[in-house]
Short mmCIF file of C-alpha atoms in Angstrom, two decimals:
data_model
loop_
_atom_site.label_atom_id
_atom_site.label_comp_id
_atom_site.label_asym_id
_atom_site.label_seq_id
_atom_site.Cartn_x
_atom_site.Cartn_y
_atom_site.Cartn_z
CA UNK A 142 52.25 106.92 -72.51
CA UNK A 143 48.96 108.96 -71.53
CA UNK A 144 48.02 111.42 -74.39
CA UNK A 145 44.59 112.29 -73.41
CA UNK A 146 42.00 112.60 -70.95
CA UNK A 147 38.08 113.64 -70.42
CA UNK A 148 38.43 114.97 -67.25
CA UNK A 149 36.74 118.31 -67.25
CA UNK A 150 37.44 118.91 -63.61
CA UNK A 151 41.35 118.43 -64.67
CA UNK A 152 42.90 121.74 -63.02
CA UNK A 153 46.09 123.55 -63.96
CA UNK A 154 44.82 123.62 -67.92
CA UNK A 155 46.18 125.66 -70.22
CA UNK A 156 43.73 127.20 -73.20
CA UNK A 157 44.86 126.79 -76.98
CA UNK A 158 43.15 128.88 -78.51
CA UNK A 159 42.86 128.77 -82.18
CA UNK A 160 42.67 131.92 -84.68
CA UNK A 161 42.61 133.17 -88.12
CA UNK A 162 43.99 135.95 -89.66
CA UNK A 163 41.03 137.88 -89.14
CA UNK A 164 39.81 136.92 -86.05
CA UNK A 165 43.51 137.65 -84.36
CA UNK A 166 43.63 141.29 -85.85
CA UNK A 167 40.45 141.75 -83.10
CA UNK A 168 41.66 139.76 -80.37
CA UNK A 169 45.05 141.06 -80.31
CA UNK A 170 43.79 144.72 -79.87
CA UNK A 171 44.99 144.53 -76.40
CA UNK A 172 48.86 146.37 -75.47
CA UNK A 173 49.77 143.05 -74.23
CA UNK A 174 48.53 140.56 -76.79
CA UNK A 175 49.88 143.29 -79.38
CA UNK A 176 53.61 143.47 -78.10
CA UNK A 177 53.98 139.92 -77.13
CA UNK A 178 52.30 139.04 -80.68
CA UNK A 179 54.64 141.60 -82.40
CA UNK A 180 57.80 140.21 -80.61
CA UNK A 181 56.74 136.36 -81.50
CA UNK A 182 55.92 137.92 -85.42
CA UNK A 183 52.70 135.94 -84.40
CA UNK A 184 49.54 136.77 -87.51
CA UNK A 185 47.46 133.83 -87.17
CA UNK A 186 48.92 132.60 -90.17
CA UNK A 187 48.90 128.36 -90.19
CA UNK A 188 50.99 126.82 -88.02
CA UNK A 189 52.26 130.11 -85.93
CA UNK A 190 52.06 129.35 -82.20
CA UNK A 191 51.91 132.33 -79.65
CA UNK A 192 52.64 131.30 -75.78
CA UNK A 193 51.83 134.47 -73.56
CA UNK A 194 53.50 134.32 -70.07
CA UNK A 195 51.85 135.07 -66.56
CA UNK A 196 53.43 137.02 -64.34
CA UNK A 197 54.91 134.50 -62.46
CA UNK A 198 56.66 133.52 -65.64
CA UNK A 199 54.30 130.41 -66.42
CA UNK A 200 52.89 129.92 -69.83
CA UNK A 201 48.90 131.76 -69.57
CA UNK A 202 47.60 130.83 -72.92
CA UNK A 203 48.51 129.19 -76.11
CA UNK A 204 47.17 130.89 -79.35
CA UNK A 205 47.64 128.77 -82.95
CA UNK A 206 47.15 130.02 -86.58
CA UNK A 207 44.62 128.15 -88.90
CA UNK A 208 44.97 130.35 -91.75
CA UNK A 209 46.99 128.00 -93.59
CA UNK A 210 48.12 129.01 -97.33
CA UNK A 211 48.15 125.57 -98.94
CA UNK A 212 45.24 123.08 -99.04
CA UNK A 213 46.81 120.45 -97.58
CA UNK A 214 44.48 117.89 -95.89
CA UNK A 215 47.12 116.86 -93.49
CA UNK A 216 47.56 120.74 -91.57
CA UNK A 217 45.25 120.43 -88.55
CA UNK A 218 47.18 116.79 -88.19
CA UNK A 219 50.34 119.01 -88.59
CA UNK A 220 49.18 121.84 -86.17
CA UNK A 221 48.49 119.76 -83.30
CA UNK A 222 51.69 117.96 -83.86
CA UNK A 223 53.90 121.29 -83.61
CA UNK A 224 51.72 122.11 -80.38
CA UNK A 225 52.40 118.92 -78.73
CA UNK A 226 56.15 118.79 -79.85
CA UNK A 227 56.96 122.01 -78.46
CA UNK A 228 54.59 123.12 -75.81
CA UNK A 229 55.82 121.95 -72.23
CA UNK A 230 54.84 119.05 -69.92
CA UNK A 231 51.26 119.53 -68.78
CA UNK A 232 47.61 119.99 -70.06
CA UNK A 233 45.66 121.32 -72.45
CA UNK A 234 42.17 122.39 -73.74
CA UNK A 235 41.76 123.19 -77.19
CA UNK A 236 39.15 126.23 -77.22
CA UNK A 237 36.93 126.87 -80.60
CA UNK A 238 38.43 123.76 -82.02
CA UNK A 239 35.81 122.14 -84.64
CA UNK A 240 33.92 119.22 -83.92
CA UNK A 241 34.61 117.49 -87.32
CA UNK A 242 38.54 117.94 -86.78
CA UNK A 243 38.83 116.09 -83.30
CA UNK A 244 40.20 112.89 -84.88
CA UNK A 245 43.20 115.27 -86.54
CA UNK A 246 43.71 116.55 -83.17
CA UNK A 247 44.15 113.48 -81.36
CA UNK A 248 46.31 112.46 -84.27
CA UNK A 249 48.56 115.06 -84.40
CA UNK A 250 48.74 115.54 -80.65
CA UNK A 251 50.36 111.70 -80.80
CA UNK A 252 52.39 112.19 -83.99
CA UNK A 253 53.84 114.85 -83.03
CA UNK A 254 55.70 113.04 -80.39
CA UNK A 255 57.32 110.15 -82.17
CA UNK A 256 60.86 109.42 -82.60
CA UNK A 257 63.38 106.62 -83.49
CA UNK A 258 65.42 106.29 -81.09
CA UNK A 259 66.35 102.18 -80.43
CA UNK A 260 69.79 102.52 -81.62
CA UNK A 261 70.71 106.50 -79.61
CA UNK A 262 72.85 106.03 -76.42
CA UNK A 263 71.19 109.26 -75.04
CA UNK A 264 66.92 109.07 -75.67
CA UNK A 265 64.90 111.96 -75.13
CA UNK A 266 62.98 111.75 -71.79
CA UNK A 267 59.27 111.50 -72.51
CA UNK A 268 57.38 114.93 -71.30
CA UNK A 269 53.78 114.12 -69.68
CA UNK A 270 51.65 116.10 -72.35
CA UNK A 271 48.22 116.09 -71.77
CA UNK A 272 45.31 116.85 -74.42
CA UNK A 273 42.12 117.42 -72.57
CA UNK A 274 39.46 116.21 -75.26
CA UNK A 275 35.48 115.67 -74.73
CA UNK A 276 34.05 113.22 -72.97
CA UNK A 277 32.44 111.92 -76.45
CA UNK A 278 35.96 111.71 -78.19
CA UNK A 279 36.85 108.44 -79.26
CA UNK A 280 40.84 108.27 -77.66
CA UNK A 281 40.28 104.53 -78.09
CA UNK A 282 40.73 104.73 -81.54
CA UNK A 283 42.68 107.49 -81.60
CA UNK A 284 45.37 105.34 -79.53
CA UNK A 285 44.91 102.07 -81.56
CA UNK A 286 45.55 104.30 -84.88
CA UNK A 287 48.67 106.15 -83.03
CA UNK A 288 49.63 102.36 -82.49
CA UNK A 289 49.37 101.53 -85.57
CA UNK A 290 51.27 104.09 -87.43
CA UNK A 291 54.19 103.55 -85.16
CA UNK A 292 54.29 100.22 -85.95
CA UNK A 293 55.30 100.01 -89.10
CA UNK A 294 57.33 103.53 -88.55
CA UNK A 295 59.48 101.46 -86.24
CA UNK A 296 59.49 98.11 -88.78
CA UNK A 297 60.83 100.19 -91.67
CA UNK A 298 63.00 102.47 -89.34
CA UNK A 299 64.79 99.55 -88.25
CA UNK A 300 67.47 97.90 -90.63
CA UNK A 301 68.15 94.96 -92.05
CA UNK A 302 70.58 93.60 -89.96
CA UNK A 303 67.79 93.67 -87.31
CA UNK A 304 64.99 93.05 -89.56
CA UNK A 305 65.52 90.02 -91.50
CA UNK A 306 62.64 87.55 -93.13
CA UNK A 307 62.61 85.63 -89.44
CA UNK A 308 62.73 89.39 -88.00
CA UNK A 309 59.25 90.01 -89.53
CA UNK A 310 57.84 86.93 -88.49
CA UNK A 311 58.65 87.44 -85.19
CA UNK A 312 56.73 90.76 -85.16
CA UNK A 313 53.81 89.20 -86.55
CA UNK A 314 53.49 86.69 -84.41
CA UNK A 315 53.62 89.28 -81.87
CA UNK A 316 50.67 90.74 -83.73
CA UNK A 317 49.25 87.23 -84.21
CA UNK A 318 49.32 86.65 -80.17
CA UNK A 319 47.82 90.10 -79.08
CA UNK A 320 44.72 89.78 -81.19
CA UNK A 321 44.36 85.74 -81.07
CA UNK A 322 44.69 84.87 -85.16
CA UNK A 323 46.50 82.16 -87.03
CA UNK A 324 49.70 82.91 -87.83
CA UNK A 325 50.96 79.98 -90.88
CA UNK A 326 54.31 80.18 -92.40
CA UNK A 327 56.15 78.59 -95.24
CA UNK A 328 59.75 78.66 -95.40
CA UNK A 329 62.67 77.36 -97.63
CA UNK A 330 62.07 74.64 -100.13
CA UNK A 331 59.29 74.65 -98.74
CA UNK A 332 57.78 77.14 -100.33
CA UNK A 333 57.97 75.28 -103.98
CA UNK A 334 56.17 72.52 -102.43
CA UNK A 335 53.09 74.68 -101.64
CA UNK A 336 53.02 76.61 -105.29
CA UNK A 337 55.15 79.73 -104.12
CA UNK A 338 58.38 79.29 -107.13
CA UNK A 339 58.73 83.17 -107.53
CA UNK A 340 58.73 84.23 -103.81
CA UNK A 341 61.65 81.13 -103.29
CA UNK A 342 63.12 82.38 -106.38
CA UNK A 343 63.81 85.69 -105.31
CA UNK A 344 64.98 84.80 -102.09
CA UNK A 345 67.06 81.91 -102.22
CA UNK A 346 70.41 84.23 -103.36
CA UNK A 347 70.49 85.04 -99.54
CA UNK A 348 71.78 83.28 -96.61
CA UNK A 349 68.03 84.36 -94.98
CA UNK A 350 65.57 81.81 -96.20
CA UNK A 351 62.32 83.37 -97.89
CA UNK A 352 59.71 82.66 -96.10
CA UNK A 353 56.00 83.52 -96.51
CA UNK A 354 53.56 84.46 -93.30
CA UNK A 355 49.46 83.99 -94.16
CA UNK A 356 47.88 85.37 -90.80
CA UNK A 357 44.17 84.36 -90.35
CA UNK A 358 41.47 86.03 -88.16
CA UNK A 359 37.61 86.41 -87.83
CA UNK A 360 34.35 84.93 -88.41
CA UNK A 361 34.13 82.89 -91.36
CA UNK A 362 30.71 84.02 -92.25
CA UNK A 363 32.01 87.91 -92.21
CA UNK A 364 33.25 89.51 -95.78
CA UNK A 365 36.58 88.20 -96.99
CA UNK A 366 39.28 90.91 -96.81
CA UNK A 367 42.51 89.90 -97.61
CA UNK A 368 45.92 92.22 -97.39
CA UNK A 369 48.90 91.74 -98.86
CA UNK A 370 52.45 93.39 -98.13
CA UNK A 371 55.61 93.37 -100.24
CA UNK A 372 58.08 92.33 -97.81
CA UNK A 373 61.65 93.08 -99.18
CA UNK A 374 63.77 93.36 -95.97
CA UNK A 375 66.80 94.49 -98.05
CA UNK A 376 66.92 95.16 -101.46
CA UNK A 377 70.87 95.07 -103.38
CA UNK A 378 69.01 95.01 -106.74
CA UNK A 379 70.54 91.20 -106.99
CA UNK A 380 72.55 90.46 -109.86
CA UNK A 381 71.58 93.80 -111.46
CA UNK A 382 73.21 95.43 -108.54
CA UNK A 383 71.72 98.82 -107.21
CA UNK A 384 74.26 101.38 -107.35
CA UNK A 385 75.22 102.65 -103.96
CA UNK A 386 72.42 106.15 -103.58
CA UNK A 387 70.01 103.45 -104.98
CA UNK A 388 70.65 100.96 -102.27
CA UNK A 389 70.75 103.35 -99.31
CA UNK A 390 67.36 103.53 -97.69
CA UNK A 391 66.87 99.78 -99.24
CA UNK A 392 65.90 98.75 -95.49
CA UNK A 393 62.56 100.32 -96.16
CA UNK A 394 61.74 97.69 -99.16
CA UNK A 395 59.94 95.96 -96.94
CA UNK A 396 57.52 98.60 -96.25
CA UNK A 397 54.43 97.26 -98.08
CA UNK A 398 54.99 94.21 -95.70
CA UNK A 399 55.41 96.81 -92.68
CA UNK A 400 51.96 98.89 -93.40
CA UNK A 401 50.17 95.62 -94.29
CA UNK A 402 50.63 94.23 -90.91
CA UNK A 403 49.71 97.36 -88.88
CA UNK A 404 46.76 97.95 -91.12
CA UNK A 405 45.93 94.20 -89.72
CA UNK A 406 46.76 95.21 -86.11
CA UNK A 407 44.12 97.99 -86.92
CA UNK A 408 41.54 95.95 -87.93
CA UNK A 409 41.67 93.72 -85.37
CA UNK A 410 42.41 96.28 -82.54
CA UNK A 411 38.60 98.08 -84.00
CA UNK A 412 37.46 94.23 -84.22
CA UNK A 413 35.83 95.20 -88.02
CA UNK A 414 33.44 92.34 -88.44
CA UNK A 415 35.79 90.82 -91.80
CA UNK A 416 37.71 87.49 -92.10
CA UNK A 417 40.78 88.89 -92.39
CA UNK A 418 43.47 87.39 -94.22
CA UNK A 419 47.26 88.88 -94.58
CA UNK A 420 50.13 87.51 -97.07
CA UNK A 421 53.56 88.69 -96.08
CA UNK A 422 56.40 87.29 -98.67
CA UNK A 423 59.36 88.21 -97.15
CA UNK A 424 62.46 87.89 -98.77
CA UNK A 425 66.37 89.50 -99.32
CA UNK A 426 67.63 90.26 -102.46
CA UNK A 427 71.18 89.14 -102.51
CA UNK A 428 73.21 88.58 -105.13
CA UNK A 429 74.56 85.24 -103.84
CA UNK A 430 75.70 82.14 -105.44
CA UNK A 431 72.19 80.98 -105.79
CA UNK A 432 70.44 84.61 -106.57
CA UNK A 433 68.38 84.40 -109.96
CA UNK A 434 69.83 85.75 -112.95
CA UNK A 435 68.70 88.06 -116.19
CA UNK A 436 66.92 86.13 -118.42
CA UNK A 437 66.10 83.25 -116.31
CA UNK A 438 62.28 82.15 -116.66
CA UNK A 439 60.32 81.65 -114.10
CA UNK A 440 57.44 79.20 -112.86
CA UNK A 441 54.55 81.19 -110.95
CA UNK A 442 51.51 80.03 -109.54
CA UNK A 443 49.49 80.87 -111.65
CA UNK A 444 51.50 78.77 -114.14
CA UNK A 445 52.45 82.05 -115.82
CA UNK A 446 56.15 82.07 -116.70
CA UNK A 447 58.04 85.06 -116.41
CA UNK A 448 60.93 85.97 -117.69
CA UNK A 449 63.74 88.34 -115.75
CA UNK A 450 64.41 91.28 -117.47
CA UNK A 451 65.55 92.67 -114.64
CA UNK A 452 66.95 91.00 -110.87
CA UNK A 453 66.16 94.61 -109.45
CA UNK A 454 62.40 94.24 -110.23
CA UNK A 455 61.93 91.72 -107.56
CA UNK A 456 58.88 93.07 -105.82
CA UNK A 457 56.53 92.06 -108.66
CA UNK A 458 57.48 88.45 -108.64
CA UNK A 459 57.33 87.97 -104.75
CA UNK A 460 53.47 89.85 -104.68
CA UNK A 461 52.45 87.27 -107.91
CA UNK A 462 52.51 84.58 -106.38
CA UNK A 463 50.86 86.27 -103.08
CA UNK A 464 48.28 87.73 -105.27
CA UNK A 465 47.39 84.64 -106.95
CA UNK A 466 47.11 83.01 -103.61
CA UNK A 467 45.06 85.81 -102.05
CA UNK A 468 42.36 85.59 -105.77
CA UNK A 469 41.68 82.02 -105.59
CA UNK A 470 39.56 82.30 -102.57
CA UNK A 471 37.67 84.96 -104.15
CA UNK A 472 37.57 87.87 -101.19
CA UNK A 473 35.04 90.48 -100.90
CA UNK A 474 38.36 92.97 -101.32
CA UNK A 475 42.17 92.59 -101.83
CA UNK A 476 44.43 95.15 -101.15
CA UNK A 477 48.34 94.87 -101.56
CA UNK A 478 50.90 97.47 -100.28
CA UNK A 479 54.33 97.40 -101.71
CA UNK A 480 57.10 100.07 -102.15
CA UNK A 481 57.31 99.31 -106.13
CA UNK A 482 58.75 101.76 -108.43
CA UNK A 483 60.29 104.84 -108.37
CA UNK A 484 58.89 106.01 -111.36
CA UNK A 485 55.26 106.76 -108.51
CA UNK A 486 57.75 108.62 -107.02
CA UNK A 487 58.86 110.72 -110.08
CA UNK A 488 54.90 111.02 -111.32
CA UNK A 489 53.76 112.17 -107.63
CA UNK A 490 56.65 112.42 -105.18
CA UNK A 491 57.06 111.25 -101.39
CA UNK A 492 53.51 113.12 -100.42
CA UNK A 493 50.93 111.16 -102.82
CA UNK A 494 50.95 107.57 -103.06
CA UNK A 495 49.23 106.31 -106.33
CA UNK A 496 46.66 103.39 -106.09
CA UNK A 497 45.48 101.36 -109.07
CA UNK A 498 42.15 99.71 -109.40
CA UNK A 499 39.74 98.44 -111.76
CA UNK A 500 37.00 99.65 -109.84
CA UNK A 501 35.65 102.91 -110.06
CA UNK A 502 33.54 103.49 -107.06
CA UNK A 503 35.86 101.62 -104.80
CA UNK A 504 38.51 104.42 -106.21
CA UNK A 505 35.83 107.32 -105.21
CA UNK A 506 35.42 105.75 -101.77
CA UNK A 507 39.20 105.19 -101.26
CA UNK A 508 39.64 109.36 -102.41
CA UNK A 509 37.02 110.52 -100.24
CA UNK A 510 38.03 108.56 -96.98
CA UNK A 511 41.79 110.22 -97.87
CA UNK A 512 40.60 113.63 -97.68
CA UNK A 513 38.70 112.44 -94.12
CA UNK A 514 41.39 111.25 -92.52
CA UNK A 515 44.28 113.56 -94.03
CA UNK A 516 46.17 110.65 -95.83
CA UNK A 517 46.74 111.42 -99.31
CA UNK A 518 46.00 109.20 -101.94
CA UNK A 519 46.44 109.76 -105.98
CA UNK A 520 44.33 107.25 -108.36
CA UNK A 521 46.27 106.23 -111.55
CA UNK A 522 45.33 104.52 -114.69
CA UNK A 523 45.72 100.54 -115.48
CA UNK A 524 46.34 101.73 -118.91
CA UNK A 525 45.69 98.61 -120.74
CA UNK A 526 47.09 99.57 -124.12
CA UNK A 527 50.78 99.54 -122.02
CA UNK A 528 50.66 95.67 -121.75
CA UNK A 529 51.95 95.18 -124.15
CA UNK A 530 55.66 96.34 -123.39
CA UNK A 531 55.59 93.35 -121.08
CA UNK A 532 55.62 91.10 -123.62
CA UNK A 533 58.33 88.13 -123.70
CA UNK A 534 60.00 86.69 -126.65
CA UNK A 535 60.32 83.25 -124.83
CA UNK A 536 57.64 83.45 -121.35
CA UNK A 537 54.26 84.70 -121.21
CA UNK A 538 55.49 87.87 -119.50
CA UNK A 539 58.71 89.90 -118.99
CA UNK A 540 58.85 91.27 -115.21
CA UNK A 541 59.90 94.58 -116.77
CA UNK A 542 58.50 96.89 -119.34
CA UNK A 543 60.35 97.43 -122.72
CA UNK A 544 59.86 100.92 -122.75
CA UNK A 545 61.42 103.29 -119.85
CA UNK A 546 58.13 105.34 -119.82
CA UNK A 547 55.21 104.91 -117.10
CA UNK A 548 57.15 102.36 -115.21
CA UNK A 549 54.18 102.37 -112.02
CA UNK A 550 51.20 101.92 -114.55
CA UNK A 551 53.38 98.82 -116.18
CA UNK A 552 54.26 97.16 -112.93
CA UNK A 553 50.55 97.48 -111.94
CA UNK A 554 49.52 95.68 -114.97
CA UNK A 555 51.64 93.11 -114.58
CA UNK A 556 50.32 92.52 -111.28
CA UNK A 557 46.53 92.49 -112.65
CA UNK A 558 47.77 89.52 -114.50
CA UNK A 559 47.53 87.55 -111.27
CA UNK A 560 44.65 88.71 -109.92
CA UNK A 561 42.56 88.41 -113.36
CA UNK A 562 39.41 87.64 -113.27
CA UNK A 563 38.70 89.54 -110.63
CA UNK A 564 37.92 93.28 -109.90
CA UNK A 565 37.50 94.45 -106.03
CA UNK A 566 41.74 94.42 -106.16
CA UNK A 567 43.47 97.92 -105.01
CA UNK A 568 47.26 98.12 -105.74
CA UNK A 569 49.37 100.90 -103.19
CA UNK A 570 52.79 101.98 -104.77
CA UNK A 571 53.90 103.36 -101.37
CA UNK A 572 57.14 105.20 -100.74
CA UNK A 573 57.56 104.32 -97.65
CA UNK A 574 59.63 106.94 -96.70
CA UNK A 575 60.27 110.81 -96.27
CA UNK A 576 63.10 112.63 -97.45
CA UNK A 577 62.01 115.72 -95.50
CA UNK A 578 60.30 115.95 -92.08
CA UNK A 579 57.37 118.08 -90.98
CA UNK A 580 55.71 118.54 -87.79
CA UNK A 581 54.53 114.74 -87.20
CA UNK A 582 55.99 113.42 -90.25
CA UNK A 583 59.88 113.25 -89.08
CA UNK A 584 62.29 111.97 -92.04
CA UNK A 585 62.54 108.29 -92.04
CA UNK A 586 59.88 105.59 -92.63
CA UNK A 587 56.18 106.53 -93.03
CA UNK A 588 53.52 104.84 -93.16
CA UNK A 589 51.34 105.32 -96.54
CA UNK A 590 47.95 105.19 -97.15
CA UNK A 591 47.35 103.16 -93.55
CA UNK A 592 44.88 105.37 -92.44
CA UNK A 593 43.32 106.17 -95.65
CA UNK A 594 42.96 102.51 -96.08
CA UNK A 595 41.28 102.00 -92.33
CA UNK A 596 39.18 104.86 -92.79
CA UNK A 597 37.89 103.24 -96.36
CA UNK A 598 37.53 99.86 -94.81
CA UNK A 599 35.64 101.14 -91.75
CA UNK A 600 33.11 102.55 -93.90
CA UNK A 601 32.67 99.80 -96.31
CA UNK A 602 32.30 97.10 -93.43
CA UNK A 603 30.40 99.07 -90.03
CA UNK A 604 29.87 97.88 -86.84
#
């Protein structure tokens, strides 16, 4: 679908023309702008859009209000959004727009028209909206972002029963084939024959076999970046069984896995100059005859034992061994992604993801590129004093805390474990998800932190 062009010779445009408060108050001094303005209750305030009417009944001029009342770092993403969900087929030419906010324009002007619609009888027929940008506007990466976000939107949107552990692998090889990388994967058994016992241990209660995808691509000689995604395709809670509002939206357990691989497609589709390397563990958590039980103790890779506290906190033991894996080739960076706890949801709700790191001025660079981009990110504490509620009577580590406070900062720690020794590690405890929509941001699966994360990554390895 064609979102923008450069053609400055493009005829029937329509203006958008943006205002503030103050700046409409003298433009509207006009009878016509002032009665059309009062009938719309059109300000300038953020977000209002004015369409005045010709008089052959054909939409003149678009006017939109910046004078937004919250600081949010996502409103010129949501602006352009609302414009290009509800403005008409046809084209248009942002006038006074600022040079610095082009990339939230092209953004939101793709955003804005996303929706979910695989398993709807009736889909909504696509409108042919133009955004007429300048010629210096990079709509390359613009599209390859828009690509990328909808990606995982449309892996975590989908369920489970279409979006098993062989599901995922099928959509990154997909991945795998557009950009030429190595796609490797362990399944089964298998798995405890190449040092992965907690990612088969979680997954062999289900009928779907675990399996583990390790997608390679790049020079050898470029940094070593390696991501890795948390990829729960369902979630019951195993043996300690999820009640039924806990298990609801457990389709979207997988979205570490999800954001991981589109971050990947990213990278690739910008051709950063990294070796990139992605670890998927993909698993369900069933509560079948062979699920792992409470108090079981289990081997790692790091020949750590663990014992289960808990069957429903799964993720942790899946990333271990991933993480461990990722460490021992000592990367210039590793990232994981991973829909974790709630408790990062009860700290900073669906809008802020938190990120752990050892690392200060990686932390600074990750905040500032948040802010650029309009992807909000929230550092946390690895607390270390809190390590100690992981403590096992009979392992070397209990995969939950013994204490029902800070329940994010714990399960970070217990990560660190497995990465240990090492420093240049960033931990994302996504949600995955929005309860609410806004203009661009519909309800349903989101994808955290991606474009924070590209935006970081960008900068720390140029061109």
């Amino acid at each position: 679908m064609k979102l923008f062009t450069k053609n400055q010779k493009e005829t029937s445009v329509r203006p958008i023309v943006f205002v503030d408060i103050q700046s409409w108050k003298e433009m509207a001094k006009g009878v016509k702008l002032e009665n059309e303005a009062t009938i719309a209750d059109f300000s300038g305030k953020g977000g209002q859009i004015l369409k005045t009417i010709d008089q052959k009944g054909q939409i003149e001029t678009i006017y939109a209000g910046t004078s937004f009342k919250d600081e949010d770092p996502r409103n010129w993403i949501t602006l352009f959004a609302k414009l290009s969900s509800s403005l008409p087929e046809g084209t248009y030419k942002p006038e006074g727009w600022p040079d610095d906010k082009w990339y939230q324009a092209g953004l939101g002007w793709g955003l804005g028209r996303y929706e979910f619609d695989r398993y709807k009888k009736e889909k909504k027929e696509l409108l042919k909206k133009i955004l007429l940008v300048p010629e210096e506007a990079p709509t390359e990466f613009w599209q390859n972002s828009l690509n990328s976000v909808v990606l995982a939107r449309d892996l975590i949107n989908t369920p489970a029963s279409d979006m098993g552990p062989e599901d995922l692998v099928r959509q990154a090889a997909e991945v795998a084939n557009r950009f030429q990388a190595q796609l490797r994967t362990v399944r089964g058994e298998d798995l405890l024959l190449e040092g992965f016992p907690a990612v088969y241990a979680v997954g062999k209660g289900s009928e779907r076999a675990p399996v583990l995808m390790d997608l390679r691509w790049g020079q050898k000689d470029h940094p070593k970046l390696t991501l890795v995604g948390k990829g729960v395709v369902f979630d019951t809670g195993g043996l300690n069984l999820k009640p039924a509002a806990g298990m609801r939206n457990m389709k979207k357990d997988m979205g570490g896995g999800a954001v991981s691989l589109a971050l990947a497609s990213l990278i690739m589709a910008e051709k950063l100059p990294v070796n990139l390397r992605l670890l998927i563990p993909a698993v369900e958590n069933s509560p079948g005859m062979r699920a792992y039980r409470p108090g079981d103790v289990l081997e790692t890779r790091k020949k750590i034992t663990v014992e289960v506290g808990n069957t429903d906190a799964e993720g942790r033991l899946i990333l271990c061994d991933a993480l461990t894996c990722a460490a021992e080739e000592e990367p210039d960076l590793i990232l994981d992604f991973s829909t974790l706890t709630g408790a990062a949801r009860v700290a900073l709700g669906q809008d802020l993801p938190p990120f752990y790191t050892p690392d200060s001025k990686i932390a600074h660079e990750l905040f500032r590129a948040a802010e650029i981009v309009g992807d909000p990110l929230w550092q946390m504490p690895l607390w270390g004093p809190y390590r100690k509620s992981l403590k096992s009577d009979i392992a070397d580590l209990s995969n939950v805390s013994n204490s029902p406070l800070a329940g994010s900062i714990t399960a970070a720690l217990f990560l660190y474990e497995f990465v240990k020794p090492a420093k240049n590690w960033v931990h994302f405890d996504i949600f995955g998800w929005r309860n609410s929509a806004m203009p661009g941001f519909p309800k349903g699966a989101e994808a955290n932190a991606l474009r924070a994360v590209f935006k970081f990554l960008a900068n720390r390895y140029p061109h």
